[in-house]
Tab-separated table of C-alpha atoms in Angstrom:
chain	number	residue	atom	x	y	z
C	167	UNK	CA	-26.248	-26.221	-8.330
C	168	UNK	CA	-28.156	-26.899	-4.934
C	169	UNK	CA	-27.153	-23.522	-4.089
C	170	UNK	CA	-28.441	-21.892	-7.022
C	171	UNK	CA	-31.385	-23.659	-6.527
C	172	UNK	CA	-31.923	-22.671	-2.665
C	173	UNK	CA	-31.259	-19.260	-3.335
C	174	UNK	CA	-33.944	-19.274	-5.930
C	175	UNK	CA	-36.488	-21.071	-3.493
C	176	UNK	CA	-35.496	-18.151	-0.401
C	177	UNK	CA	-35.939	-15.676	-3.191
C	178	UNK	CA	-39.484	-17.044	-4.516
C	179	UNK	CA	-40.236	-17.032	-1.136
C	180	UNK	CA	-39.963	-13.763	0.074
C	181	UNK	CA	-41.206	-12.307	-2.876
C	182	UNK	CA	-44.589	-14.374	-1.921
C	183	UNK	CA	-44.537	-13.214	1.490
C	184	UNK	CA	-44.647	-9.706	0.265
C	185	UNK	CA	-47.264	-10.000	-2.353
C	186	UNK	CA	-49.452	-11.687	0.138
C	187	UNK	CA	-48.489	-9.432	2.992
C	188	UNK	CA	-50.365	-6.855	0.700
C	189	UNK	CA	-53.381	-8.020	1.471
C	190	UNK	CA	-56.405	-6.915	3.651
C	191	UNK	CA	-59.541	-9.041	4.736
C	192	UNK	CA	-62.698	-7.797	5.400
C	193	UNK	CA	-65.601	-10.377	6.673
C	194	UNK	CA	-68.511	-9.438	4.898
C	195	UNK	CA	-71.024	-11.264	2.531
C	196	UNK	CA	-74.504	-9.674	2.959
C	197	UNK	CA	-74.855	-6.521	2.071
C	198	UNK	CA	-73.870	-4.036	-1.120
C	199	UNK	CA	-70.148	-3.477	-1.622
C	200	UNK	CA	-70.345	0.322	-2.649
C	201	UNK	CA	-67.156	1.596	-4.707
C	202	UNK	CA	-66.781	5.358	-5.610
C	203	UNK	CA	-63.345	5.318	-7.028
C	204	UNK	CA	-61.862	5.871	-10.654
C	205	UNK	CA	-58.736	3.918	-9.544
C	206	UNK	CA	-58.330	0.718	-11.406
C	207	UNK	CA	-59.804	-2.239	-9.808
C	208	UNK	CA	-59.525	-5.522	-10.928
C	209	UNK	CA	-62.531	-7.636	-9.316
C	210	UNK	CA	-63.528	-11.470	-8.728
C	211	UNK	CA	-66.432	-13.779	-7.658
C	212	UNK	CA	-65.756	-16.312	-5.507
C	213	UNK	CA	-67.538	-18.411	-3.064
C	214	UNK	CA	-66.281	-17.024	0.139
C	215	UNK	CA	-67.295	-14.804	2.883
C	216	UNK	CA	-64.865	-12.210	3.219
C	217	UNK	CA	-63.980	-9.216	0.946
C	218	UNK	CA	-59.838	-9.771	0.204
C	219	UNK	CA	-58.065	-6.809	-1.145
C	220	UNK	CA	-54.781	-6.812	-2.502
C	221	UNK	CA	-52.519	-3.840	-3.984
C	222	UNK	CA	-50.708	-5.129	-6.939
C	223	UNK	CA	-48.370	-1.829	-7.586
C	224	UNK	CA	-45.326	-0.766	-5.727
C	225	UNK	CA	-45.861	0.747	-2.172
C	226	UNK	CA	-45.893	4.962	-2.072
C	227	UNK	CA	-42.801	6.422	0.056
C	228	UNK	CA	-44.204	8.349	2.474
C	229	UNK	CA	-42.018	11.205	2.495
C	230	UNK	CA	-42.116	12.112	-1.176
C	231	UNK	CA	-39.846	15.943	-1.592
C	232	UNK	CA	-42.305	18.854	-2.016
C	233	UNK	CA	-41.018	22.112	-3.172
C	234	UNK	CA	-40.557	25.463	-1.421
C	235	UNK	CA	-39.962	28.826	-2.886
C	236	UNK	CA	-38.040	31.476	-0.439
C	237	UNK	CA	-34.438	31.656	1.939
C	238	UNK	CA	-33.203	28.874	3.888
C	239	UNK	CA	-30.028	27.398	4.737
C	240	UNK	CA	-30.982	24.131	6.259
C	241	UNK	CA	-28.720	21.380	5.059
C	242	UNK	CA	-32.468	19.608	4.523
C	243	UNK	CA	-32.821	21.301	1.642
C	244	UNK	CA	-31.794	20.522	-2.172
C	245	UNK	CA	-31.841	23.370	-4.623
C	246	UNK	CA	-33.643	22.140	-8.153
C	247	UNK	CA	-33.919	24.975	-10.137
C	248	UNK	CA	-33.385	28.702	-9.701
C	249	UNK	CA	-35.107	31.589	-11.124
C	250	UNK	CA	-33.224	34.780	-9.726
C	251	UNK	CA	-30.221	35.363	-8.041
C	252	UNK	CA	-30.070	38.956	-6.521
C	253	UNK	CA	-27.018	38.309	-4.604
C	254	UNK	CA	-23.860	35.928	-3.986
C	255	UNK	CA	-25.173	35.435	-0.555
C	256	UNK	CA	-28.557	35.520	-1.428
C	257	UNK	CA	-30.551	32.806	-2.424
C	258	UNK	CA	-34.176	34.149	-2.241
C	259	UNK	CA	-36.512	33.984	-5.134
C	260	UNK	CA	-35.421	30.091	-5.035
C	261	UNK	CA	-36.947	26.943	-5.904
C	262	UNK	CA	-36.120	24.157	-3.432
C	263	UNK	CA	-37.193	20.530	-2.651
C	264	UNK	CA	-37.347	19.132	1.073
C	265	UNK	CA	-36.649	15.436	1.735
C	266	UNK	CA	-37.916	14.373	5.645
C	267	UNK	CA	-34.906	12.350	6.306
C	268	UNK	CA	-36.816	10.120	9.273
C	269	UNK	CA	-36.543	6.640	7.784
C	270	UNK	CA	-34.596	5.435	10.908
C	271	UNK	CA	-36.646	6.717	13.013
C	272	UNK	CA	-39.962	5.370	12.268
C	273	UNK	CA	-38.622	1.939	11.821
C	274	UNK	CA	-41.207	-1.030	13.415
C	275	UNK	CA	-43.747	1.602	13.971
C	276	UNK	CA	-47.194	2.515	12.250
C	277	UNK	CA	-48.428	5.372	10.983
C	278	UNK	CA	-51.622	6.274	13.069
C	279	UNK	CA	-54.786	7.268	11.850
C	280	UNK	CA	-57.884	6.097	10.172
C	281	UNK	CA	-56.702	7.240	7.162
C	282	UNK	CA	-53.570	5.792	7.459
C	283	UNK	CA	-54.657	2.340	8.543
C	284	UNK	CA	-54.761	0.939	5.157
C	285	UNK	CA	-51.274	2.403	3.941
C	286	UNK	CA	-48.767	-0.002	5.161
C	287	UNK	CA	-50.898	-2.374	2.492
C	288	UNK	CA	-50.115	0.069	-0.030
C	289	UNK	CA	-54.189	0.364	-0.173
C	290	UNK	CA	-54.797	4.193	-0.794
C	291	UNK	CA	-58.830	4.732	-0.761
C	292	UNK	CA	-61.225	4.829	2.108
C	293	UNK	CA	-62.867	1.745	3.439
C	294	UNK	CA	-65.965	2.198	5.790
C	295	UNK	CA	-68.641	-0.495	6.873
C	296	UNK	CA	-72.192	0.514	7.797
C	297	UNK	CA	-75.606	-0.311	7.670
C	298	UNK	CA	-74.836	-3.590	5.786
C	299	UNK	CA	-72.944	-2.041	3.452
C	300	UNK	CA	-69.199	-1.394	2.376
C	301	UNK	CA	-67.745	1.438	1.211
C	302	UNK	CA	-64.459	2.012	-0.873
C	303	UNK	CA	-63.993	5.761	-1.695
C	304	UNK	CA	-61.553	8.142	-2.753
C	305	UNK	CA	-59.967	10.788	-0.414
C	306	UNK	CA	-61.315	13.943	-0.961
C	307	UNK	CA	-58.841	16.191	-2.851
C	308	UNK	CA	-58.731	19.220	-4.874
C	309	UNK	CA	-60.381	18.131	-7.931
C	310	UNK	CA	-58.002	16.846	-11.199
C	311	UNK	CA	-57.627	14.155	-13.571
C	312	UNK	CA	-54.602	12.628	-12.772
C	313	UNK	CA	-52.884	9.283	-14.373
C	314	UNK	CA	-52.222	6.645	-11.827
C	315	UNK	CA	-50.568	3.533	-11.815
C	316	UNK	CA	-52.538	2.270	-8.660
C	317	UNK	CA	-54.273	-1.343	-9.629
C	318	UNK	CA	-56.148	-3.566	-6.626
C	319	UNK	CA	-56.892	-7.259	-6.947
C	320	UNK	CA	-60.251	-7.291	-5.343
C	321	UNK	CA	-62.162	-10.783	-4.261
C	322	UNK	CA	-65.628	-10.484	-3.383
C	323	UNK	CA	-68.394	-12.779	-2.014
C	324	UNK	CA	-70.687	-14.300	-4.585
C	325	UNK	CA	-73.739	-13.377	-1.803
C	326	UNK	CA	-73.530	-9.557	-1.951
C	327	UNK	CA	-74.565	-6.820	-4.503
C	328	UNK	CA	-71.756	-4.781	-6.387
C	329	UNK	CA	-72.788	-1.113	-6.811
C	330	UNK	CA	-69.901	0.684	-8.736
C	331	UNK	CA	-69.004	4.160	-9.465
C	332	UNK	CA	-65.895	5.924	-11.179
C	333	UNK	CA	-67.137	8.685	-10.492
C	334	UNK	CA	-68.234	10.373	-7.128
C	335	UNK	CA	-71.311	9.069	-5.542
C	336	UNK	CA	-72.045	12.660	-3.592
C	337	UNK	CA	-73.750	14.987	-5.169
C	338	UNK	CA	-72.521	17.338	-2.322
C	339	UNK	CA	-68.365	16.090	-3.242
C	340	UNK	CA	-67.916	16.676	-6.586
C	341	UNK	CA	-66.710	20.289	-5.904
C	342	UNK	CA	-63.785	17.800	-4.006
C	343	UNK	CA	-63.528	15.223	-6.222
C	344	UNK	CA	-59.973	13.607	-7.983
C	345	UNK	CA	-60.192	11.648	-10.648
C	346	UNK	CA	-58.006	8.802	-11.856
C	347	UNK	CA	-57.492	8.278	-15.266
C	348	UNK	CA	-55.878	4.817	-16.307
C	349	UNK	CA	-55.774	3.402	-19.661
C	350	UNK	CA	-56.019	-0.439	-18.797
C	351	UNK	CA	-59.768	-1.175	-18.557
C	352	UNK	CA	-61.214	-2.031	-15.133
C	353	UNK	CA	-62.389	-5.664	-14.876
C	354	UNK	CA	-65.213	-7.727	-13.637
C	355	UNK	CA	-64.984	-11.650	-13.202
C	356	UNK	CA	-66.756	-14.810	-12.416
C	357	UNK	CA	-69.426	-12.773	-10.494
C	358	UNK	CA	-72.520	-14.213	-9.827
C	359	UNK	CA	-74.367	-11.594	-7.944
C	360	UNK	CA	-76.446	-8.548	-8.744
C	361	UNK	CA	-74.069	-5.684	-10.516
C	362	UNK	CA	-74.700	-1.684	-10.772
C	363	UNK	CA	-71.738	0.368	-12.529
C	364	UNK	CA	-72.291	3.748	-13.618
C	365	UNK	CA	-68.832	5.032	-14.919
C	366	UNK	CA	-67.035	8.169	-16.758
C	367	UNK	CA	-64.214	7.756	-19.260
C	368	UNK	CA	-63.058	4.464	-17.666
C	369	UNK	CA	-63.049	1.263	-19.927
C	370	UNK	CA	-64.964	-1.538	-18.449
C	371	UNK	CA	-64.557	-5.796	-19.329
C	372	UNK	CA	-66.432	-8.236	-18.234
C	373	UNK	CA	-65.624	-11.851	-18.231
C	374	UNK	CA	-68.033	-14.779	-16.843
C	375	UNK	CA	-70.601	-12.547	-14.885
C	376	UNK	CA	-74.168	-14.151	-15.477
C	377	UNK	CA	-76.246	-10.628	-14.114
C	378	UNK	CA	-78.512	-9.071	-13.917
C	379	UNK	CA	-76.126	-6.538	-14.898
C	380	UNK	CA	-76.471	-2.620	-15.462
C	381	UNK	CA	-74.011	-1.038	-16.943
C	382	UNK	CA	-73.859	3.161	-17.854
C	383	UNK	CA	-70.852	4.749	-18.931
C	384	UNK	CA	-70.136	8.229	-20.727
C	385	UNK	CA	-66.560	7.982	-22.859
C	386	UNK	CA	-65.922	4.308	-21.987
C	387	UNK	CA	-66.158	0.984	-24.189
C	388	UNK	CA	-67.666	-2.078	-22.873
C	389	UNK	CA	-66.341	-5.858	-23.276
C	390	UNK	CA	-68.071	-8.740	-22.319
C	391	UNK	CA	-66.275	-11.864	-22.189
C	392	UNK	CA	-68.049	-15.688	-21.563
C	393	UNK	CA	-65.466	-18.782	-21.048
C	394	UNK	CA	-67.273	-21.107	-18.622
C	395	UNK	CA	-70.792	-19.238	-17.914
C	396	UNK	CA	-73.497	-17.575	-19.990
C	397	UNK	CA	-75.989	-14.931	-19.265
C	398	UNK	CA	-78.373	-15.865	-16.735
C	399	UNK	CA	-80.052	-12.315	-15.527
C	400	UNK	CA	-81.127	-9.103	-17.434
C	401	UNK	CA	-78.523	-7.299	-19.344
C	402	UNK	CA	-78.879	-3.755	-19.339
C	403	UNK	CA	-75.670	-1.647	-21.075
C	404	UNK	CA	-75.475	1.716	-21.917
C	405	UNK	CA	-72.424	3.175	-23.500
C	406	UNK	CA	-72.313	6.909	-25.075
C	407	UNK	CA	-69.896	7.137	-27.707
C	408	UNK	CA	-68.196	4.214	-27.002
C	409	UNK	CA	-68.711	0.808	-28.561
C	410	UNK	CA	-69.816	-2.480	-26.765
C	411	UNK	CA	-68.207	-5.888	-27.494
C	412	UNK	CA	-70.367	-8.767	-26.477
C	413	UNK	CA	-69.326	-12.681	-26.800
C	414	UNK	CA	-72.741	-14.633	-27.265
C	415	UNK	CA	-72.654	-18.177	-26.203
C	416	UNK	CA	-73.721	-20.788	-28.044
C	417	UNK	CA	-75.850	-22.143	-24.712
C	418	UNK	CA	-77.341	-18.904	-24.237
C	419	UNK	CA	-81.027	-17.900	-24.698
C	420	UNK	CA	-81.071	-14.065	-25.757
C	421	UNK	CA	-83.178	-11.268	-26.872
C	422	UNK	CA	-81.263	-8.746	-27.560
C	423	UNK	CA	-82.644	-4.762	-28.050
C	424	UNK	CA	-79.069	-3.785	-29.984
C	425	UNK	CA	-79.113	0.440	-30.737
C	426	UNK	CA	-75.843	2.152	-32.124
C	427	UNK	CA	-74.220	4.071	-35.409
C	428	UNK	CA	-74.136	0.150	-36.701
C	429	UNK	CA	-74.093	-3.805	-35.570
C	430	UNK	CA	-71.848	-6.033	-36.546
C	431	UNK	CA	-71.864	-9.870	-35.796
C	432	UNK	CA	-71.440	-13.277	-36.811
C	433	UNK	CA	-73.857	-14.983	-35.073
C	434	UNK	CA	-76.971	-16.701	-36.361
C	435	UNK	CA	-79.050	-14.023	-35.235
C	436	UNK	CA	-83.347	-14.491	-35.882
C	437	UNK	CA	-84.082	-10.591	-36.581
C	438	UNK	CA	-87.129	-9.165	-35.522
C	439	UNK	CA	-87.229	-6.039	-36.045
C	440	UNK	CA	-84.661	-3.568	-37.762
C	441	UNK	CA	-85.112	0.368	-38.658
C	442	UNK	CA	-83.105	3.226	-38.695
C	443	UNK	CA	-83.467	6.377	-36.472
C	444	UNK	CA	-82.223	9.588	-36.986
C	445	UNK	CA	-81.132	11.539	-33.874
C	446	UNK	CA	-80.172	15.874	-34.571
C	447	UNK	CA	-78.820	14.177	-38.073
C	448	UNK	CA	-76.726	11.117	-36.758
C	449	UNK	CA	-78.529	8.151	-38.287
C	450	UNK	CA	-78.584	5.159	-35.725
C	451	UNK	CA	-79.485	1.595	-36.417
C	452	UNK	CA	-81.902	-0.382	-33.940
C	453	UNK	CA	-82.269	-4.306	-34.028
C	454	UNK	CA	-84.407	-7.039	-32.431
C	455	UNK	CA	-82.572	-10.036	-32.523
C	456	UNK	CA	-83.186	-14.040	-31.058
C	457	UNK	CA	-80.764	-16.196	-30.037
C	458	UNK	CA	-82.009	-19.446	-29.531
C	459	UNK	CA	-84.826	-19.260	-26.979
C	460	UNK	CA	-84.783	-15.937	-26.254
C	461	UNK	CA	-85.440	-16.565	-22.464
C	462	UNK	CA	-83.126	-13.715	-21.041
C	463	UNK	CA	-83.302	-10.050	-22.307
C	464	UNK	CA	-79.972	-8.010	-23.330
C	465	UNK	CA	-80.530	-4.288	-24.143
C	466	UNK	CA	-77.423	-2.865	-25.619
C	467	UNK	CA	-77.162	1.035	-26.488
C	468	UNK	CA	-74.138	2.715	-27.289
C	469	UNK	CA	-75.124	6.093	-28.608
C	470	UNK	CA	-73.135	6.741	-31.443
C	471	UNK	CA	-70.335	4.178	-31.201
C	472	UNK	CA	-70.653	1.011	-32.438
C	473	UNK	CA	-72.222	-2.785	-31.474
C	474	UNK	CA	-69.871	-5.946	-31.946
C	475	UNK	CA	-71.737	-9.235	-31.086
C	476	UNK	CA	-69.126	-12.401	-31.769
C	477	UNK	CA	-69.591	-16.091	-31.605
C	478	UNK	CA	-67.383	-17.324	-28.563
């Protein structure tokens, strides 16, 4: 049984070493943290001083098999599929796929290049740091929409500003750009600092950030979870076509500017105002409401999709 147990232990252990292995640190806690990425990121507050990323999917290969069309006879090379044979000794007009068999070799050793830096931490975006500000980006590519199981645990510095992008933040890029689609909303927790996101068909949650907060996505729905904190800051969210999901409270002091196709809620709302609008023949609602106080202003508009605010 001892043995079972040690085992176990070694096991747990290595496993830890190799989760936290995965793991970069960047000292930095003044500034804007600037992210252009549709990847799924999964980010926290904390009180710290250094930006930690860690990967939380399965490290790439490096030498995935890419497929070439034509005549070879190099023992390197796996037929997949064929489309014509004109010959028994002929094997043009081929489909093949080409592993790099150089595992051995490149044992101990790094990859080198700025590009490559971040790879062994199975981190694959850009990282640059000027100007008091960092910068997580995607490679430029060929633009696509792609699906992609790539998730990052990211811990940020309650001291800096978050300004977030799914989409690509050059104008002058977005002949270049990829873009990750993921069906598992991004995330944003227990921040206390200023937040930007401007986003594109990624789903966005928020849990515990007290603002201000602005928040403008096209084809993405917006949650936004309280546990232990309340809104402290202006809350500004835009969502078009997609609905917004808002927990309110009960210690929090709102006024809330609430637009969408309708509003739904629970809450003990004062209302102050309430008409309909009609926009090219979609009829929208619009509400003032007061909760409590109404000390800190919420402006909620998501175009033709719908407004949920629930009692926590």
């Amino acid at each position: 049984m001892k043995n079972i147990k040690l085992i176990f232990t070694v096991i747990f252990l290595i496993v830890f070493c190799a989760i936290n292995a995965q793991e970069k640190k960047i000292k930095f806690n003044k500034g804007t943290l600037r992210i252009c990425s549709s990847k799924q990121f999964q980010i926290e507050g904390y009180d710290g001083d250094e930006v930690i990323i860690k990967s939380l999917h399965e490290k790439r290969e490096e030498n995935s098999p890419w497929v070439v069309r034509g005549y070879a006879k190099s023992k390197n090379l796996a037929k997949v599929s064929s489309t014509t044979i004109k010959s028994k000794d002929s094997i043009s007009n081929s489909n093949f796929v080409f592993f790099n068999v150089d595992n051995d070799r490149k044992k101990g050793l790094k990859k080198l290049g700025k590009k490559n830096q971040n790879a062994d931490l199975g981190i694959y975006f850009t990282i640059e740091e000027r100007d008091g500000e960092l910068l997580f980006k995607d490679q430029n590519q060929v633009r696509f929409i792609m699906a992609s199981n790539e998730r990052y645990l990211v811990k940020i510095p309650n001291t800096i500003k978050l300004n977030w992008s799914t989409n690509n933040c050059s104008e002058e890029s977005k002949n270049s750009q990829v873009r990750f689609f993921n069906s598992k909303a991004s995330s944003l927790s227990y921040f206390k600092g200023e937040v930007e996101i401007t986003s594109t068909l990624n789903n966005m949650k928020l849990k515990d950030v007290s603002g201000p907060v602005t928040v403008n996505t096209i084809g993405g729905n917006v949650t936004i979870e309280f546990e232990k904190e309340y809104p402290k800051g202006i809350f500004s969210i835009y969502s078009n076509n997609g609905f917004i999901d808002v927990q309110i409270p009960n210690k929090s002091s709102l006024l809330i500017d609430a637009i969408g196709k309708s509003v739904y809620s629970d809450v003990d709302f004062k209302v102050l105002e309430e008409k309909e609008m009609d926009d090219f023949g979609h009829i929208n609602t619009r509400m003032k409401l007061k909760y409590n106080t109404g000390k800190y202003k919420m402006k909620l508009n998501s175009g033709y999709g719908t407004v949920y605010l629930r009692k926590l």
